[in-house]
Each structure stands twice: as C-alpha cells, then as structure tokens.
C-alpha cells in the first residue's frame, strides 16, 4: 500500500509543470498599488468637486451689469485680482432669463458674483466703487488653482512612482513574477533559483559527448544506480552523494552533467554557485534548503551546481570576516549533503575549474565521493567533436576533419564548436554554398591569432618583420627536436605583425631537455635574424623573450634540468588571496641560491641565442631567400618552405 502511494506521488510530480507555480493571490506590492491608486483618484476627484462647487457659488455677470449693480448700491465688497473681479451683493441678485436659466437657484438669487474687466483700463471704476462705499481688496495674480494643486501633488506622485519602479526592479532581480499575481520578490527571496528540467526535457545523451570516456564510465554507475538501486543496495553499496567535475573551461562539464540526467531520465535541478548569494544575510542558506527540499520531494533527482568555487572556497582565508554570507551558504550545503538518507536518491554534481581553492570539508569522501577530471580532447576525440558540430553544416568534399583535428591541439570542445561556427560564417561572407578547407584555415587563424588587420606597414618595417619570421621558420626546420612547421606569414593578425605556426605531431605530456632547448633556440630565431641582417634588434621579440625566460626558469626551478642547482624544486605556484589561499608565502631558499638560479636562467638563454645566431649565419642564403619570398607572397606554407631549403644550399654545415 505504501509503495502504491509513493508511485502515485511520483507520477503526480512528473505531470507537474517544470517550474513550481507561484502562490496565488495578490501580493503585498500589488495591494499597495491598488490602495495608492484609489487614494490618488479620490484626492483628484475631491479637489475637482471643490473647485467646481466654489465656481458654481458665484454667478458670472457682464462688466456692464456689474457697474449697474455698483451704481444701484447693491455691491457690498469686491476683490480685484488681475483681470478678474469677484464680489458680494448687498441683496440677492436675480439675473434675467436670457442670462441664466429659470431654475430654483435663479429664483433664490445669488449672493456672490464674478466678472472680468475689459482689456482697456477703466479709469472710472475705482472712483465709482469708493463713491458707493464698496469695500475694495486687491490680490496679486496667482496661477490657476489646478496648476497649484498639481504642483502640490507632484512630489508625492514622483515618490509613489519611484516606489513602484523600485518594487518592480527588485521583484525581477529576486525572481518574482509579474505585477498581477504572486508574492512580491522581497517576500520570495529565500526560494531556490534552481531551474528544474523534467526528465522528458533532458534530451542530451552520452552519445552527444565525444571523448571523456573515463568520465562517462564513472558517471554511468550513478545512472545505473538511479535506474535500479536495488542491484547495488543488495550488495551493501551506497550511491555516491556527490560528483565533482573539474577541468579547464570548455571541456564539457555542464554538457556531461546534462547527459547524465538525460541517461538517468530523472528531474534535473541546475543552478550557478553565484545565484545563491544576495545582499540579504541568510538568503543563500535559505535557497540551499529550499533547493534540496525540492530535489528530495522529486527523488530520484540530480542537482547540478555550476562554478561551485564561487561559494565553496576554503573558509577563513579571505580578507573579509570569518562568518560571511558565503560561508553560511557553504555550511548549509555541507549540512544538507550530510543529511541524505540512503533511500533518498539525490545526487549532487558540481563543476569547477579551480578545485584547488575548494574547502576540504566539501571535497572529502561522504560529500563529493568522486572527483572526475576532464581534459582537453585528444586528436580522435577532437575529430568526433568536429563531426558532431558539423552535422548541420554542408562541407565541401575536400574538407578533412581529421586534418583539422590534427591542427587544433589544445582546443577544448567549446573551442571546436566555435571553430565550426566561424568557418560557416566565413563561407557565408564569401557567398559560398559549402564550407571549404580555406574557411576552416581562416577560422582557425582568427581564433588563435586574432582577426586580420587591414593596414599598410612601412617598407622598412615590413622587411624587418619578414626576416624576423624567417629566422623563426628556418630554425624550426633546421633543429631536430622542434614541432613541425606549418606556415609562416607577415599578415598582421590581432596584436601580432607576423606569425610562424608550428603544430605538434603528437600529444605531448612530457618534455625532454633537448626539446625544451630547441624550443628556446627557435623562439630566439627572430631576434637572432634581426641581429644578423640589420646589426641590431627591436621590440618585436618581446613575447619571444617572455616565453624563453619562462621555459628556462621552469627548467631550473621546477624540473631539475640544471646541474648547478640540481634536482630540486625552488618556489611554488603563486596563489591569490581572493582564490582562497594565503596572503604571503615564505621564500624557501637563500639569496645566494636565488642568484645562482638567475645565473643559470641567463646562461641557458644566452647559449641558445648564440646557437641561433650561429645557425642563421651559416644559412644566410636560405634566410634571405625565405625572407624575399615572404615579402612577395606574404604567406608561405610548409611545402614551399621545404622547396626553398632544397633549392638554396647553405653557406656551411650546420649543427
């Protein structure tokens, strides 16, 4: 019987709308709007009625009738205000029928009147009034009464309008509904902002995620548990409470979480870590409680918290207080994940690209039992990802996605998706019906190097750039342990005036000393070529110097590739206080050792520069031939470079 009730409850929840309906009834903000509108209408109506009533008490008479009444002594007093004259009769005045309708009010007579003076000044009026003993009162000209009332009410109207605007804005920011119904956002602020996706709407599957086979294998166990928990509980196994997905941006962490929900066919609650925090204290913890309550009511379910490092950083290491709003939110997450019962099939999947800053209490077993690392895809995976994103893109027969994958080492899944889209945009701008290899090449160059700059360089500057890039390209071909050369160009792209492109043949995870030394030598080829040809150097080698200095320092301080320093690690990775690390770090070596490190770095860079200069002097004819070809063609591919090297003999042997 209990099982039938549980099935009925779950079936009812599955049929519900993906997002819980807002409570019915008019919220406090809407009620105040109705009250303010009623008061405003009542005030305007009352003022209008008073004005009309006051005007109705005075009978309008012509200026001639007014002077006649003065001459007969029937005017007691008058008030002069601009062109208008108001006054009171001694005895009720009964206007003749043509001037006033025959009503009860006409029969009773009027005790007060109003009239308007003619534009031409009447010099006899004041003497006549004084002669008849009429009381005279003069007033300054004032604005019309309705204008005065409007100016009086304008500040209140502006204040009311501001509160209405601020209320609407706060409601939108805090997740409230429209103005017609539902509670105001201020009173709904503690509700979870997690977006619920029903199992019928989770269309992503593991087939849509190319690569990351190890990650998918680990997550499939969770899917199997959510589908058939009895198979595991019979063996005494418990479902992992949390899975932490880590890896560089764009490697598919969010897509993998959605695919897990789609495979398991369970409700999926998605929220970003920053959405827990508001300006009010306690809101984050309240939203955590509300989100976990919704997930437990919908169990089995998956909660996905993206960018959890925004709320899960190590406690007590920031510059703020030790018990801020972020820490309250983190404490509530820890409490909720500890409170899961074995029968509550709720799995928390979180994603971050900074696992090193997370609080140890969050990543311990029992909360996030599994940590899955996602890396940029390998060559085969890149080819599959390109195929997935190119399903709807018409490709020319010449396009070889395997070749494109080989030349996109280090690209993430998001980068590859962007590459396909940029190639399609390139083809559209060129009025093509299909995407060609040229479109992929240009799209790749745009993503890696920047957009092409349409500018004209001075001839002398262009010559220096040509020899600079030729120095890089020539050493890349002459040295044994460098990555294969793809092309060299002097077309400005992004911030670079010229580029020498090399693509590794294999996915490198380890670097030997000879490879690193040849890489430093090749990077110094541009500076060495300028020195050989022009006798001086320019600032065009600034980025090259940054690169070689970093590699040489890593060789000495981290990789133990210096005999004088030995197999030691000196210094650690620099961390930032705002990422949950200490403000200061101790220096673990002496000043003498620091000087020896600097000397070794300088020695490595200087030796490789001398080697580069020597190689280029021995191959000066090849250097000049390649530079002249660059000046003529601007872009020279690998095949053309090798042809030039074969046709142009060196001036001496090279080592």
Short mmCIF file of C-alpha atoms in Angstrom, two decimals, residues 28-38:
data_model
loop_
_atom_site.label_atom_id
_atom_site.label_comp_id
_atom_site.label_asym_id
_atom_site.label_seq_id
_atom_site.Cartn_x
_atom_site.Cartn_y
_atom_site.Cartn_z
CA UNK A 28 1.68 42.97 -0.86
CA UNK A 29 3.18 45.13 -3.57
CA UNK A 30 0.10 44.76 -5.78
CA UNK A 31 -2.21 45.53 -2.83
CA UNK A 32 -0.37 48.75 -2.05
CA UNK A 33 -0.60 49.75 -5.69
CA UNK A 34 -4.40 49.41 -5.59
CA UNK A 35 -4.60 51.40 -2.35
CA UNK A 36 -2.39 54.19 -3.70
CA UNK A 37 -4.35 54.33 -6.95
CA UNK A 38 -7.65 54.60 -5.03
#
